[in-house]
JSON list of C-alpha atoms in Angstrom, two decimals:
[
{"chain": "Q", "resi": 1, "resn": "MET", "atom": "CA", "xyz": [-2.31, 4.93, 7.65]},
{"chain": "Q", "resi": 2, "resn": "THR", "atom": "CA", "xyz": [-3.10, 6.99, 4.58]},
{"chain": "Q", "resi": 3, "resn": "GLU", "atom": "CA", "xyz": [-4.84, 5.46, 1.60]},
{"chain": "Q", "resi": 4, "resn": "THR", "atom": "CA", "xyz": [-1.72, 6.07, -0.49]},
{"chain": "Q", "resi": 5, "resn": "ALA", "atom": "CA", "xyz": [0.53, 4.25, 1.98]},
{"chain": "Q", "resi": 6, "resn": "PHE", "atom": "CA", "xyz": [-1.98, 1.40, 2.26]},
{"chain": "Q", "resi": 7, "resn": "TYR", "atom": "CA", "xyz": [-2.11, 0.84, -1.47]},
{"chain": "Q", "resi": 8, "resn": "ILE", "atom": "CA", "xyz": [1.64, 1.12, -1.90]},
{"chain": "Q", "resi": 9, "resn": "LEU", "atom": "CA", "xyz": [2.14, -1.61, 0.69]},
{"chain": "Q", "resi": 10, "resn": "LEU", "atom": "CA", "xyz": [-0.73, -3.66, -0.73]},
{"chain": "Q", "resi": 11, "resn": "SER", "atom": "CA", "xyz": [0.95, -3.52, -4.14]},
{"chain": "Q", "resi": 12, "resn": "LEU", "atom": "CA", "xyz": [4.09, -5.09, -2.66]},
{"chain": "Q", "resi": 13, "resn": "THR", "atom": "CA", "xyz": [2.79, -8.66, -2.63]},
{"chain": "Q", "resi": 14, "resn": "GLU", "atom": "CA", "xyz": [5.90, -9.11, -4.74]},
{"chain": "Q", "resi": 15, "resn": "PRO", "atom": "CA", "xyz": [8.94, -6.84, -5.06]},
{"chain": "Q", "resi": 16, "resn": "ARG", "atom": "CA", "xyz": [8.38, -4.00, -7.56]},
{"chain": "Q", "resi": 17, "resn": "HIS", "atom": "CA", "xyz": [10.10, -0.94, -8.90]},
{"chain": "Q", "resi": 18, "resn": "GLY", "atom": "CA", "xyz": [8.43, 2.47, -8.54]},
{"chain": "Q", "resi": 19, "resn": "TYR", "atom": "CA", "xyz": [6.65, 2.48, -11.90]},
{"chain": "Q", "resi": 20, "resn": "GLY", "atom": "CA", "xyz": [5.40, -1.05, -11.21]},
{"chain": "Q", "resi": 21, "resn": "ILE", "atom": "CA", "xyz": [3.92, 0.15, -7.91]},
{"chain": "Q", "resi": 22, "resn": "ILE", "atom": "CA", "xyz": [2.19, 3.07, -9.65]},
{"chain": "Q", "resi": 23, "resn": "LYS", "atom": "CA", "xyz": [0.67, 0.79, -12.30]},
{"chain": "Q", "resi": 24, "resn": "ARG", "atom": "CA", "xyz": [-0.39, -1.86, -9.75]},
{"chain": "Q", "resi": 25, "resn": "VAL", "atom": "CA", "xyz": [-2.14, 0.72, -7.55]},
{"chain": "Q", "resi": 26, "resn": "GLU", "atom": "CA", "xyz": [-3.99, 2.10, -10.59]},
{"chain": "Q", "resi": 27, "resn": "GLU", "atom": "CA", "xyz": [-5.02, -1.44, -11.48]},
{"chain": "Q", "resi": 28, "resn": "MET", "atom": "CA", "xyz": [-6.20, -2.28, -7.94]},
{"chain": "Q", "resi": 29, "resn": "THR", "atom": "CA", "xyz": [-8.29, 0.91, -7.70]},
{"chain": "Q", "resi": 30, "resn": "ASN", "atom": "CA", "xyz": [-9.64, 0.75, -11.27]},
{"chain": "Q", "resi": 31, "resn": "GLY", "atom": "CA", "xyz": [-7.86, 4.02, -12.03]},
{"chain": "Q", "resi": 32, "resn": "ARG", "atom": "CA", "xyz": [-9.39, 5.92, -9.12]},
{"chain": "Q", "resi": 33, "resn": "LEU", "atom": "CA", "xyz": [-6.02, 6.42, -7.44]},
{"chain": "Q", "resi": 34, "resn": "THR", "atom": "CA", "xyz": [-3.19, 7.70, -9.62]},
{"chain": "Q", "resi": 35, "resn": "LEU", "atom": "CA", "xyz": [0.05, 8.21, -7.75]},
{"chain": "Q", "resi": 36, "resn": "GLY", "atom": "CA", "xyz": [2.43, 10.92, -8.89]},
{"chain": "Q", "resi": 37, "resn": "SER", "atom": "CA", "xyz": [6.15, 10.33, -8.65]},
{"chain": "Q", "resi": 38, "resn": "GLY", "atom": "CA", "xyz": [6.59, 12.94, -5.89]},
{"chain": "Q", "resi": 39, "resn": "THR", "atom": "CA", "xyz": [3.92, 11.27, -3.78]},
{"chain": "Q", "resi": 40, "resn": "ILE", "atom": "CA", "xyz": [5.12, 7.73, -4.25]},
{"chain": "Q", "resi": 41, "resn": "TYR", "atom": "CA", "xyz": [8.84, 8.37, -3.79]},
{"chain": "Q", "resi": 42, "resn": "GLY", "atom": "CA", "xyz": [8.26, 10.60, -0.77]},
{"chain": "Q", "resi": 43, "resn": "THR", "atom": "CA", "xyz": [6.12, 7.89, 0.82]},
{"chain": "Q", "resi": 44, "resn": "LEU", "atom": "CA", "xyz": [8.62, 5.15, -0.07]},
{"chain": "Q", "resi": 45, "resn": "THR", "atom": "CA", "xyz": [11.48, 7.16, 1.46]},
{"chain": "Q", "resi": 46, "resn": "LYS", "atom": "CA", "xyz": [9.55, 7.55, 4.72]},
{"chain": "Q", "resi": 47, "resn": "MET", "atom": "CA", "xyz": [8.64, 3.85, 4.70]},
{"chain": "Q", "resi": 48, "resn": "GLN", "atom": "CA", "xyz": [12.29, 2.92, 4.26]},
{"chain": "Q", "resi": 49, "resn": "ARG", "atom": "CA", "xyz": [13.28, 5.19, 7.17]},
{"chain": "Q", "resi": 50, "resn": "ASP", "atom": "CA", "xyz": [10.61, 3.49, 9.31]},
{"chain": "Q", "resi": 51, "resn": "ASP", "atom": "CA", "xyz": [11.81, -0.02, 8.27]},
{"chain": "Q", "resi": 52, "resn": "ILE", "atom": "CA", "xyz": [8.46, -0.83, 6.67]},
{"chain": "Q", "resi": 53, "resn": "ILE", "atom": "CA", "xyz": [10.09, -1.62, 3.32]},
{"chain": "Q", "resi": 54, "resn": "THR", "atom": "CA", "xyz": [13.54, -2.61, 2.10]},
{"chain": "Q", "resi": 55, "resn": "ILE", "atom": "CA", "xyz": [15.20, -1.35, -1.05]},
{"chain": "Q", "resi": 56, "resn": "TYR", "atom": "CA", "xyz": [17.71, -3.02, -3.32]},
{"chain": "Q", "resi": 57, "resn": "ALA", "atom": "CA", "xyz": [18.86, -2.83, -6.94]},
{"chain": "Q", "resi": 58, "resn": "ASP", "atom": "CA", "xyz": [18.18, -5.56, -9.47]},
{"chain": "Q", "resi": 59, "resn": "GLU", "atom": "CA", "xyz": [20.56, -6.74, -12.21]},
{"chain": "Q", "resi": 60, "resn": "LYS", "atom": "CA", "xyz": [19.53, -3.78, -14.38]},
{"chain": "Q", "resi": 61, "resn": "ARG", "atom": "CA", "xyz": [20.34, -1.41, -11.48]},
{"chain": "Q", "resi": 62, "resn": "LYS", "atom": "CA", "xyz": [16.69, -0.49, -11.07]},
{"chain": "Q", "resi": 63, "resn": "THR", "atom": "CA", "xyz": [15.57, 0.26, -7.54]},
{"chain": "Q", "resi": 64, "resn": "ILE", "atom": "CA", "xyz": [13.28, -2.48, -6.22]},
{"chain": "Q", "resi": 65, "resn": "TYR", "atom": "CA", "xyz": [11.01, -2.10, -3.20]},
{"chain": "Q", "resi": 66, "resn": "GLU", "atom": "CA", "xyz": [9.96, -4.97, -0.95]},
{"chain": "Q", "resi": 67, "resn": "ILE", "atom": "CA", "xyz": [7.75, -5.03, 2.13]},
{"chain": "Q", "resi": 68, "resn": "SER", "atom": "CA", "xyz": [9.59, -5.95, 5.35]},
{"chain": "Q", "resi": 69, "resn": "ASP", "atom": "CA", "xyz": [8.34, -8.21, 8.14]},
{"chain": "Q", "resi": 70, "resn": "LEU", "atom": "CA", "xyz": [7.44, -5.09, 10.13]},
{"chain": "Q", "resi": 71, "resn": "GLY", "atom": "CA", "xyz": [5.53, -3.80, 7.11]},
{"chain": "Q", "resi": 72, "resn": "LYS", "atom": "CA", "xyz": [3.59, -7.08, 6.91]},
{"chain": "Q", "resi": 73, "resn": "GLN", "atom": "CA", "xyz": [2.67, -6.80, 10.59]},
{"chain": "Q", "resi": 74, "resn": "LEU", "atom": "CA", "xyz": [1.57, -3.21, 10.08]},
{"chain": "Q", "resi": 75, "resn": "MET", "atom": "CA", "xyz": [-0.58, -4.23, 7.12]},
{"chain": "Q", "resi": 76, "resn": "GLN", "atom": "CA", "xyz": [-2.26, -6.97, 9.15]},
{"chain": "Q", "resi": 77, "resn": "VAL", "atom": "CA", "xyz": [-3.19, -4.45, 11.87]},
{"chain": "Q", "resi": 78, "resn": "GLU", "atom": "CA", "xyz": [-4.49, -2.01, 9.26]},
{"chain": "Q", "resi": 79, "resn": "MET", "atom": "CA", "xyz": [-6.49, -4.70, 7.45]},
{"chain": "Q", "resi": 80, "resn": "ASN", "atom": "CA", "xyz": [-8.14, -5.70, 10.75]},
{"chain": "Q", "resi": 81, "resn": "ARG", "atom": "CA", "xyz": [-9.01, -2.04, 11.37]},
{"chain": "Q", "resi": 82, "resn": "LEU", "atom": "CA", "xyz": [-10.52, -1.73, 7.90]},
{"chain": "Q", "resi": 83, "resn": "LYS", "atom": "CA", "xyz": [-12.53, -4.93, 8.34]},
{"chain": "Q", "resi": 84, "resn": "GLU", "atom": "CA", "xyz": [-14.02, -3.49, 11.53]},
{"chain": "Q", "resi": 85, "resn": "LEU", "atom": "CA", "xyz": [-14.79, -0.26, 9.72]},
{"chain": "Q", "resi": 86, "resn": "HIS", "atom": "CA", "xyz": [-16.47, -2.18, 6.89]},
{"chain": "Q", "resi": 87, "resn": "ASP", "atom": "CA", "xyz": [-18.54, -4.24, 9.32]},
{"chain": "Q", "resi": 88, "resn": "ASN", "atom": "CA", "xyz": [-19.75, -1.06, 11.02]},
{"chain": "Q", "resi": 89, "resn": "VAL", "atom": "CA", "xyz": [-20.63, 0.57, 7.69]},
{"chain": "Q", "resi": 90, "resn": "LEU", "atom": "CA", "xyz": [-22.82, -2.40, 6.84]},
{"chain": "Q", "resi": 91, "resn": "ARG", "atom": "CA", "xyz": [-24.36, -2.44, 10.31]},
{"chain": "Q", "resi": 92, "resn": "TYR", "atom": "CA", "xyz": [-25.22, 1.27, 10.50]},
{"chain": "Q", "resi": 93, "resn": "GLU", "atom": "CA", "xyz": [-25.61, 2.53, 6.94]},
{"chain": "Q", "resi": 94, "resn": "GLY", "atom": "CA", "xyz": [-29.40, 2.22, 7.14]},
{"chain": "Q", "resi": 95, "resn": "ASP", "atom": "CA", "xyz": [-29.45, 4.78, 9.94]},
{"chain": "Q", "resi": 96, "resn": "PHE", "atom": "CA", "xyz": [-28.36, 7.45, 7.44]},
{"chain": "Q", "resi": 97, "resn": "GLN", "atom": "CA", "xyz": [-30.98, 6.92, 4.73]}
]
């Protein structure tokens, strides 16, 4: 999973519209990751095709994105992979000093 996809899904702890996702990702990464609209909407379209997110319109007819059950399962697998990676960084970082 790309970093962009990971953070988009991580931002969906609650349903959000596109701009809300962009702002939440910036907040979570302390401004390190700034998503452009082409990047975010391209990724969201692919995620919808893959049933990782669902899309609906709110009362103001704004498009809202929500993580699906499949998306939650995918995130759990990815988080476990990243935890393993982190553990190995801590274990072996001294070998590279």
